[in-house]
Short mmCIF file of C-alpha atoms and ligand atoms in Angstrom, two decimals:
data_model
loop_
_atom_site.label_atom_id
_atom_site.label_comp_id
_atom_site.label_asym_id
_atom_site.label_seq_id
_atom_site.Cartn_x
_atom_site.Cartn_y
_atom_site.Cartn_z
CA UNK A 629 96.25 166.11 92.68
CA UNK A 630 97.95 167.68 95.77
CA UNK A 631 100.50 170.35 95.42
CA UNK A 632 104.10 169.50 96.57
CA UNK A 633 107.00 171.04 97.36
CA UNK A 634 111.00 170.14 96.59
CA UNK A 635 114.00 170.99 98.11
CA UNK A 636 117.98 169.49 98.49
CA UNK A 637 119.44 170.22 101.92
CA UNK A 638 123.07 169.62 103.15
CA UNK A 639 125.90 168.63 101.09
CA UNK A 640 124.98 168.22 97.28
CA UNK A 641 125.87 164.63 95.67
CA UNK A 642 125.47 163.41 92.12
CA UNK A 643 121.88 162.47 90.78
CA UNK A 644 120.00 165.22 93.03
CA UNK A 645 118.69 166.83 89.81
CA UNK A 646 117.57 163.59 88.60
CA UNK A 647 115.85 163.27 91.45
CA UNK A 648 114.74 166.45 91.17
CA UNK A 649 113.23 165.94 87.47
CA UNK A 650 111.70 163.17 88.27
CA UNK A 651 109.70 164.39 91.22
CA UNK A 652 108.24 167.45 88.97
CA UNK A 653 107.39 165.29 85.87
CA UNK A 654 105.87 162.38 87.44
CA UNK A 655 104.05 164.94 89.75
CA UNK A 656 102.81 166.65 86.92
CA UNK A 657 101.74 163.55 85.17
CA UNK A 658 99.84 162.20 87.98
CA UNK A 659 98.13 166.08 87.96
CA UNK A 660 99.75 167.45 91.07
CA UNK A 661 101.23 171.12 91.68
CA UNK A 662 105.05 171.07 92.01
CA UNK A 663 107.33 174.08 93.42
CA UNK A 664 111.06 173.87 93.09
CA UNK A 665 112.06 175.30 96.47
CA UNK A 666 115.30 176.67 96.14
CA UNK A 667 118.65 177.05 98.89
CA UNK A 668 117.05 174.16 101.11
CA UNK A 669 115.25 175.05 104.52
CA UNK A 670 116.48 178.60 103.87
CA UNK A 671 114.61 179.55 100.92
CA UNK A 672 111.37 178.07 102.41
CA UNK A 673 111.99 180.26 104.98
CA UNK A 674 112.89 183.29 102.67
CA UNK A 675 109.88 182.57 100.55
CA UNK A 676 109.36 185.06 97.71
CA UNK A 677 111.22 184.03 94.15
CA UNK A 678 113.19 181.33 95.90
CA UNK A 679 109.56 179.14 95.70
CA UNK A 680 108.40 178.65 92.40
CA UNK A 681 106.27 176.75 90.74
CA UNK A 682 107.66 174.36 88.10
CA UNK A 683 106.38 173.09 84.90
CA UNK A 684 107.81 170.09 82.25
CA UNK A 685 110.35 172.12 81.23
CA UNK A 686 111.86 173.58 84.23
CA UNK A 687 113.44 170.31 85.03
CA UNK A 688 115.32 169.78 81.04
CA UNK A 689 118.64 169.06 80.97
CA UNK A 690 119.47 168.72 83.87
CA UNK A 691 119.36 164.82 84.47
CA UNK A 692 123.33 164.69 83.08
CA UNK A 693 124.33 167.37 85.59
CA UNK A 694 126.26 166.79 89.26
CA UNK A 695 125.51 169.04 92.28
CA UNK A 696 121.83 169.96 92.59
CA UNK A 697 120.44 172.81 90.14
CA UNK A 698 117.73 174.38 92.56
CA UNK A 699 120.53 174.73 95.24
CA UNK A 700 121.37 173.34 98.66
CA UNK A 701 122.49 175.33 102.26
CA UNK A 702 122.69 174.89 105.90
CA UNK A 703 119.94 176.89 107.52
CA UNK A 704 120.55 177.92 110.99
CA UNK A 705 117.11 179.40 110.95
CA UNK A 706 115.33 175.98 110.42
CA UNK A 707 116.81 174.96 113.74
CA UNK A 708 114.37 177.24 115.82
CA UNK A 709 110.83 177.65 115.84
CA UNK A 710 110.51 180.93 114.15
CA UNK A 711 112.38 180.34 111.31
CA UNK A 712 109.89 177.08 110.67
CA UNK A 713 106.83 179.39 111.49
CA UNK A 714 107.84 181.47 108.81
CA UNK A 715 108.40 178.32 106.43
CA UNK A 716 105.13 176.96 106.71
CA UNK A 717 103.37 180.41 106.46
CA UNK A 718 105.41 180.66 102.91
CA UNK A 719 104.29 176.94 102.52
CA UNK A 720 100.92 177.64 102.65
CA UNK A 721 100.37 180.81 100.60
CA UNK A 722 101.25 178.44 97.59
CA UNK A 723 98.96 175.43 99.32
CA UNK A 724 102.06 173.29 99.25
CA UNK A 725 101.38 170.48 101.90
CA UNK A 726 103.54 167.70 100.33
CA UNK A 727 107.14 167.95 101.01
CA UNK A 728 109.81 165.94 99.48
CA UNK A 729 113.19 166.35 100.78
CA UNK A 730 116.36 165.27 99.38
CA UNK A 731 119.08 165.49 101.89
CA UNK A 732 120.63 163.45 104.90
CA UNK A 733 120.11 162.39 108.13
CA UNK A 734 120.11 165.97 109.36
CA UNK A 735 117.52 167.33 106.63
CA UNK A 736 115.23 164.45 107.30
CA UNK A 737 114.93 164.63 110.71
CA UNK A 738 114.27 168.58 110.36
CA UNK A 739 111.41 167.89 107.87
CA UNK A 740 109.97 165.18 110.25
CA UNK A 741 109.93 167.40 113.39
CA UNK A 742 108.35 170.21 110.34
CA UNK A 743 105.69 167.71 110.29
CA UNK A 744 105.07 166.83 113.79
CA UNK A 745 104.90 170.43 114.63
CA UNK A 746 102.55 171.44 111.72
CA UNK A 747 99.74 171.17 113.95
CA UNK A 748 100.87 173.86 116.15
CA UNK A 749 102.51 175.75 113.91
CA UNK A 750 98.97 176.42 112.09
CA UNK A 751 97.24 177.11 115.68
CA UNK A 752 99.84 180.44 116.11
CA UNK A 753 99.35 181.31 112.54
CA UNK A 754 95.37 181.70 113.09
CA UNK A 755 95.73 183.11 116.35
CA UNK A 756 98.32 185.53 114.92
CA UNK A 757 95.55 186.06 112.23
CA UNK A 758 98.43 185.76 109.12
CA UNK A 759 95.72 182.77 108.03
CA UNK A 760 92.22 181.67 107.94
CA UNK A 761 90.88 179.06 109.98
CA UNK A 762 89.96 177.57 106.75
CA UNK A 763 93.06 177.83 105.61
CA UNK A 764 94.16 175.78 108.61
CA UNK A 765 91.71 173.31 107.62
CA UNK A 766 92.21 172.81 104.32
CA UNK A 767 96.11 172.51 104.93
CA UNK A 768 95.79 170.36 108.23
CA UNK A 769 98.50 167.79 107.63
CA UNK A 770 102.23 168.17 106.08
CA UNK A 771 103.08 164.79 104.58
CA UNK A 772 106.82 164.26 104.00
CA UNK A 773 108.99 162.02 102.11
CA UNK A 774 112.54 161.68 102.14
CA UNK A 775 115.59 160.90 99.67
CA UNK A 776 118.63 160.52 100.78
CA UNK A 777 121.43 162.02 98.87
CA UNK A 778 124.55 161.49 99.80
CA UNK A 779 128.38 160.31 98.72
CA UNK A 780 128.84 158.03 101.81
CA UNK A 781 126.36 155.63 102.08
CA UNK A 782 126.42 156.08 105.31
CA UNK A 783 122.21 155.78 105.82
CA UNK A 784 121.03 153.24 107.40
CA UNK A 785 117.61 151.81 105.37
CA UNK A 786 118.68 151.97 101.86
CA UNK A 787 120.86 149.73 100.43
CA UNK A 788 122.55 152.92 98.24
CA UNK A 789 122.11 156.56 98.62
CA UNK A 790 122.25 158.90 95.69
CA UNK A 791 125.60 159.54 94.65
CA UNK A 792 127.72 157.08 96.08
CA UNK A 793 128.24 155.44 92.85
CA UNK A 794 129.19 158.43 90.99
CA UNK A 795 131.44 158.99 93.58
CA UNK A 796 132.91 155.66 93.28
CA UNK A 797 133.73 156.28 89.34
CA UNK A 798 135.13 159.48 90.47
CA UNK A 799 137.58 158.11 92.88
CA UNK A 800 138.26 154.48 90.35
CA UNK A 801 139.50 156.94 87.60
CA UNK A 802 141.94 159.23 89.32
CA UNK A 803 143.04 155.08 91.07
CA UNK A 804 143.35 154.27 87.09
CA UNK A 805 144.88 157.60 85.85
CA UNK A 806 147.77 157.15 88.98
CA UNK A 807 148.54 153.96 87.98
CA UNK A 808 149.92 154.96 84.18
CA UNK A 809 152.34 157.34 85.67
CA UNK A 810 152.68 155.37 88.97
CA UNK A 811 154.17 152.47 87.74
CA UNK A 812 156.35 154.22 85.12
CA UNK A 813 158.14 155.24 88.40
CA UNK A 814 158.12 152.67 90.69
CA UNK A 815 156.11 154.96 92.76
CA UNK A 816 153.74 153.96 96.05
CA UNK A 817 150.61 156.32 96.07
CA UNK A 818 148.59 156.96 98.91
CA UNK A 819 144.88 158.23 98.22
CA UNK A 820 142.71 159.86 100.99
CA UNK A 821 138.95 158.92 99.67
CA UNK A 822 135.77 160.66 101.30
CA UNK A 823 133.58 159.01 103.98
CA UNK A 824 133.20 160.43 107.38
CA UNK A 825 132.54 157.83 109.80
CA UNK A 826 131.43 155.35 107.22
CA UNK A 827 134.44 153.45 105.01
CA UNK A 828 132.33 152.16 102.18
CA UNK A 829 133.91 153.73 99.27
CA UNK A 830 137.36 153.20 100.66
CA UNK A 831 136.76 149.66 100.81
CA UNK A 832 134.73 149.12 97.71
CA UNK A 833 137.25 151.27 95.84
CA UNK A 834 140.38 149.29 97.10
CA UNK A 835 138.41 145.99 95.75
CA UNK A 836 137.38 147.53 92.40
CA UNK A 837 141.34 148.74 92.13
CA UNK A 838 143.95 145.69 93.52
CA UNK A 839 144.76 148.48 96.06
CA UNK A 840 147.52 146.73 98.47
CA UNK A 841 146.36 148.00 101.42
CA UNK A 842 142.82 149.59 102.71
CA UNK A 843 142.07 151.50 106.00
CA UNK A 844 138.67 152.18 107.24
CA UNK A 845 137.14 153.36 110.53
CA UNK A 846 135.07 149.85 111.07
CA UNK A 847 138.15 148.08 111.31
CA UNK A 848 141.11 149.47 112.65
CA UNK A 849 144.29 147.92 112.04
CA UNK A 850 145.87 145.03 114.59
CA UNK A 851 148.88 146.20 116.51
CA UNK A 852 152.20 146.37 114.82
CA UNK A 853 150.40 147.00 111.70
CA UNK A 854 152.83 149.44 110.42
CA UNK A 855 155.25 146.30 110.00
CA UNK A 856 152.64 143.58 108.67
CA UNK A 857 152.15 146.81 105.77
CA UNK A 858 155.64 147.25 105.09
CA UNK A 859 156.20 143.78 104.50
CA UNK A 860 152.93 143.47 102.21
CA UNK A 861 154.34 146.64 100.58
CA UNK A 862 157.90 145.01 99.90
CA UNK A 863 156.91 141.41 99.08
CA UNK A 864 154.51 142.63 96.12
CA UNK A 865 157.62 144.84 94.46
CA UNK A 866 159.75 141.51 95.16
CA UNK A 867 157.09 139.41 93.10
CA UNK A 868 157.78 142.52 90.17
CA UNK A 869 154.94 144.77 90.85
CA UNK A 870 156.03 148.42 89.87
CA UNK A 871 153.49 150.16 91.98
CA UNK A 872 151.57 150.29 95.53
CA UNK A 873 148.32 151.60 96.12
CA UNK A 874 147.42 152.62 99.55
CA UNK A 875 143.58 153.56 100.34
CA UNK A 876 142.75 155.52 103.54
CA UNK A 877 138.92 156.29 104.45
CA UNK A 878 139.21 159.59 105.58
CA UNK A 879 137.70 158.41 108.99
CA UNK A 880 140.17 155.59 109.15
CA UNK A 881 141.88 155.25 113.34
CA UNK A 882 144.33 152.83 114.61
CA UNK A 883 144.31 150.62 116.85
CA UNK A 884 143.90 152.85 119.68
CA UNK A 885 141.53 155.42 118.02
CA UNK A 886 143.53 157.84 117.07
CA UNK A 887 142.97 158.95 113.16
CA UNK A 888 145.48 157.54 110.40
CA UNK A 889 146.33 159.78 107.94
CA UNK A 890 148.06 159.34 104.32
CA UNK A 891 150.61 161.94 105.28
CA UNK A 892 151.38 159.55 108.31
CA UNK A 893 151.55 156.26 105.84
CA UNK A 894 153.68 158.01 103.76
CA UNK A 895 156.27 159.11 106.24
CA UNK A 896 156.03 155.52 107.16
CA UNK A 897 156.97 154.07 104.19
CA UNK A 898 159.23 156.39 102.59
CA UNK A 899 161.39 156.08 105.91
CA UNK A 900 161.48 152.58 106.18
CA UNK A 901 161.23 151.28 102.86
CA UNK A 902 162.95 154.02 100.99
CA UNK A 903 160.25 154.26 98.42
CA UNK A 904 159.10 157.20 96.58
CA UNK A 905 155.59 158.02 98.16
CA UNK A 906 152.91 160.52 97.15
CA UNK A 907 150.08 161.34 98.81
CA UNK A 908 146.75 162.36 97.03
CA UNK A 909 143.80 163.63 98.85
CA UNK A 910 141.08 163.63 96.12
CA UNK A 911 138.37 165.38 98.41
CA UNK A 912 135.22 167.81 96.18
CA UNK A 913 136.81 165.87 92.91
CA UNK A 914 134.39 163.28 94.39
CA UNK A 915 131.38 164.76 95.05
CA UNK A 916 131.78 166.54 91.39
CA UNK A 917 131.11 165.88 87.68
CA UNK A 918 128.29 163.79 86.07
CA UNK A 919 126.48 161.58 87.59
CA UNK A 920 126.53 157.83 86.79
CA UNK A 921 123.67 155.79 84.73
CA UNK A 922 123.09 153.72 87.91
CA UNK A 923 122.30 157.45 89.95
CA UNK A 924 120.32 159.23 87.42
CA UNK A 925 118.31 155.29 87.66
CA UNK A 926 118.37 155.87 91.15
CA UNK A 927 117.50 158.99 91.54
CA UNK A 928 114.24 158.60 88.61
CA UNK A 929 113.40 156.02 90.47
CA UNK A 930 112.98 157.43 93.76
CA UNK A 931 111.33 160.69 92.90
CA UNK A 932 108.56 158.62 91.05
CA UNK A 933 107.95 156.86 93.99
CA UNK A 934 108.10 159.84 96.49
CA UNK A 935 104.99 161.36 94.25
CA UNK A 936 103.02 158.36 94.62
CA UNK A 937 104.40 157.73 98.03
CA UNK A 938 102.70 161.43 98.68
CA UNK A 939 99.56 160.99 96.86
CA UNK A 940 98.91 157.77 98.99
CA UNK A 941 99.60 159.62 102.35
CA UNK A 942 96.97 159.71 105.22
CA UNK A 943 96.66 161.48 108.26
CA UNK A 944 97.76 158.84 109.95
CA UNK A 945 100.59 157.80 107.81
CA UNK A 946 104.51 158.46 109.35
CA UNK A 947 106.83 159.81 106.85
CA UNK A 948 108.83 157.90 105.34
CA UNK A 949 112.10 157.05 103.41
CA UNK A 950 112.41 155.83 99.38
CA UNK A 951 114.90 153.10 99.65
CA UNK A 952 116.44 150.73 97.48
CA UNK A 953 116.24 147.29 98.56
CA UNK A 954 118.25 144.74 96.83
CA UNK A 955 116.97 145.74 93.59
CA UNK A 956 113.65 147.28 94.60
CA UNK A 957 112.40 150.69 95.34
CA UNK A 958 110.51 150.74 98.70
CA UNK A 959 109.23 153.04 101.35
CA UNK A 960 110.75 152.74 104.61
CA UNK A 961 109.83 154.92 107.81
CA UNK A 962 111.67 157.50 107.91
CA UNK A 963 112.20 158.18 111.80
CA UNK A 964 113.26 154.16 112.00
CA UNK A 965 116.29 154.99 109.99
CA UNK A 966 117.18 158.15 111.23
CA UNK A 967 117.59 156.32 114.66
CA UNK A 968 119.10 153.34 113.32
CA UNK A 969 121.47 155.82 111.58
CA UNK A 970 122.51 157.49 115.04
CA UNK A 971 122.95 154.17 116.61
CA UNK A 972 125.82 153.33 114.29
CA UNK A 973 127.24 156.19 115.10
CA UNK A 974 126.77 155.76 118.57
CA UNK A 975 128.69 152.22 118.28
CA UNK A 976 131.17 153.67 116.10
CA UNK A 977 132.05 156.15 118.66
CA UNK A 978 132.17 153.74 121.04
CA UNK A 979 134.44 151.57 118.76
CA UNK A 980 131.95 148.89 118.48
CA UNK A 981 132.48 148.08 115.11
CA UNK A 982 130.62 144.77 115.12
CA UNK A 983 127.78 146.14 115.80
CA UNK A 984 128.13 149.18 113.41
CA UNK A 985 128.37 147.00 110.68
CA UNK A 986 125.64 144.85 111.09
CA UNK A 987 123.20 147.61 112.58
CA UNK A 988 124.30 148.79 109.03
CA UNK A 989 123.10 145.81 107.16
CA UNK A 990 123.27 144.45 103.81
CA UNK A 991 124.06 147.90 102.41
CA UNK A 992 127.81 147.97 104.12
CA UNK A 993 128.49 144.40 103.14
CA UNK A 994 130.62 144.67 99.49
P1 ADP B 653 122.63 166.55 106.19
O1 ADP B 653 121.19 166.66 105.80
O2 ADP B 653 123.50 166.34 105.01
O3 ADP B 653 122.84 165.55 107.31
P2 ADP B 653 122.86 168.81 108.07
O4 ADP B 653 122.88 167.92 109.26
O5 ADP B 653 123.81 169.94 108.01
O6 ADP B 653 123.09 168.00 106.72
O7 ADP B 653 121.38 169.38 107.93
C1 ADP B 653 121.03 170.29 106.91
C2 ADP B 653 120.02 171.29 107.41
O8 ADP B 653 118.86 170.61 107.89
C3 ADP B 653 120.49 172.13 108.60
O9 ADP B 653 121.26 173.22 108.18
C4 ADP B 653 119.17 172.56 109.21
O10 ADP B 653 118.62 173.64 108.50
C5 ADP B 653 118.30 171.34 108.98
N1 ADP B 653 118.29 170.49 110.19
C6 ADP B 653 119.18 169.52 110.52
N2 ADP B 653 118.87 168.97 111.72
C7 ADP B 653 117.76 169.62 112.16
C8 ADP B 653 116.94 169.52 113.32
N3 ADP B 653 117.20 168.64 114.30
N4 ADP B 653 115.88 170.35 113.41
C9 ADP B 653 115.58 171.23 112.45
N5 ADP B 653 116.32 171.37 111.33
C10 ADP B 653 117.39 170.59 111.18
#
């Protein structure tokens, strides 16, 4: 078996540590080595007790919990080629030349330039003499597979990243909980939701919740929206509806680019309609609390396939990406996605939202 090494990087999201569990267990059934590296990039480059090897048990329990339990950081060291020096040197004391990392984009393009560099990386260690030519030998490729955890689902190359649908309960049951004491009060609630660039939980959460009104960042509002709203707003409590729900992606713009905020729907409606108007702005509620059955599936899922995605590696094969497609676990390359990744945000900077949303693909359509 080969001896791996596993590590969260970035923010945290719900069903890392299942993830996690799974990556150790089915690595240890298949008869590989498996260290929990722990603090991301940063404890690889640390070293010492923050690398340690893990056995069946280290990973109990944890499958029910949110966040990540071996830790997460940014690492400003990673960035720079000492900092990675010093990570592979503590990389190969323990042998470890199978990396999984669970992260985003930014994570998994480190660990791919990590494994492009290897190579050289090993030369300066030998001619440095901190390891044996045989060492270098024995350790001469890095093989690297990613997992993408994340709230947003804002990868491109998997239909769902880990996370997003725990999210997604998290942000439906503070909708639901609103709506008791909303409509008791003939209130109209406006609820900031998480996202970035990407409006996928904004938009499947207004769906899953008869919200009146969604904003995202793919599709900005038509001029003189603020009226078309209003109207919306005011013909549903003429038809006896007791309550409005508002959802804004926290990425959402107008017409002209500039960002909408609740606070600004708010003073729109309680000015011109008169109605009372709160504003909630759920924020780390979302990333927090257990994760769902469908991302602890997820996340088993993909760290049984990164171990046998590793044990399969060549030389000559390019990292890649566990994805779920449609309802399939696959391997995609990893660098493809990164890039396709940066292109919708590319186009979304340059507000072409057409061609965010289908670089996307099938994982943006709801
Ligand atoms: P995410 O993985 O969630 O996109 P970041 O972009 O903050 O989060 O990346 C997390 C960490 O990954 C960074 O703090 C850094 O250590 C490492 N990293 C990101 N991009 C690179 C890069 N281009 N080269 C080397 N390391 C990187």
């Amino acid at each position: 078996g080969c001896v791996i090494g596993v590590f969260t990087s970035g923010g945290d999201s719900q069903g890392m540590n299942a993830a996690t569990r799974a990556i150790v267990r089915m690595g240890i059934y298949v008869g590989c080595k498996v260290y929990l590296i722990k603090e991301g990039y940063q404890g690889m480059v640390d070293g010492g007790s923050n690398i340690v090897l893990a056995d069946w048990k280290s990973v109990s329990n944890i499958i029910q919990s949110g966040g990540t339990i071996i830790g997460s950081a940014r690492c400003a060291d990673f960035r720079e080629r000492p900092g990675r020096l010093q990570a592979a040197y503590n990389l190969l004391e323990r042998g470890i030349t199978n990396l999984v990392c669970i992260g985003g984009d930014g994570s998994l393009t480190g660990a791919n330039l990590f494994r492009i560099e290897w190579s050289s990386l090993l030369e300066e260690l030998v001619k440095t003499g901190r390891i044996t030519s045989q060492k270098a030998q024995e350790c001469a490729h890095l093989n690297v597979v990613g997992l993408v955890g994340s709230i947003d689902n804002d990868f491109c190359g998997t239909d769902m990243t880990i996370g997003t649908d725990s999210a997604l309960h998290r942000i439906i049951e503070a909708i639901d909980n609103i709506n008791t004491t909303a409509s008791s009060h003939q209130r109209c609630f406006v609820m900031e939701v998480m996202g970035r660039h990407c409006g996928y939980l904004a938009l499947v959460a207004a769906l899953a919740s008869e919200a009146d009104w969604v904003f995202i960042p793919e599709s900005p509002p038509e001029k003189g929206w603020e009226d078309k709203l209003c109207e919306k707003l005011a013909q549903e409590r003429s038809l006896g509806q007791r309550l409005n729900i508002i959802i804004v992606s926290e990425g959402a713009i107008d017409e002209e680019g500039r960002p909408i905020t609740a606070d600004q729907i708010k003073d729109l409606i309680s000015k011109r309609l008169k109605y009372d108007t709160r504003v909630t702005i759920l924020g780390h509620v979302q990333r927090g609390g257990n994760p769902s059955a469908f991302d602890r599936l997820l996340g088993c899922r993909m760290g049984a396939e990164a171990v046998l995605a590793l044990m399969e590696a060549t030389p000559f094969t390019p990292a890649c990406v566990i994805s779920l497609n449609g309802n399939q676990i696959v391997r995609v390359p990893l660098m493809e996605c990164v890039a396709r990744t940066k292109e919708v945000q590319a186009a979304m900077d340059k507000k072409e939202f057409q061609k965010a949303v289908e670089l996307r693909g099938r994982d943006f359509v709801a």
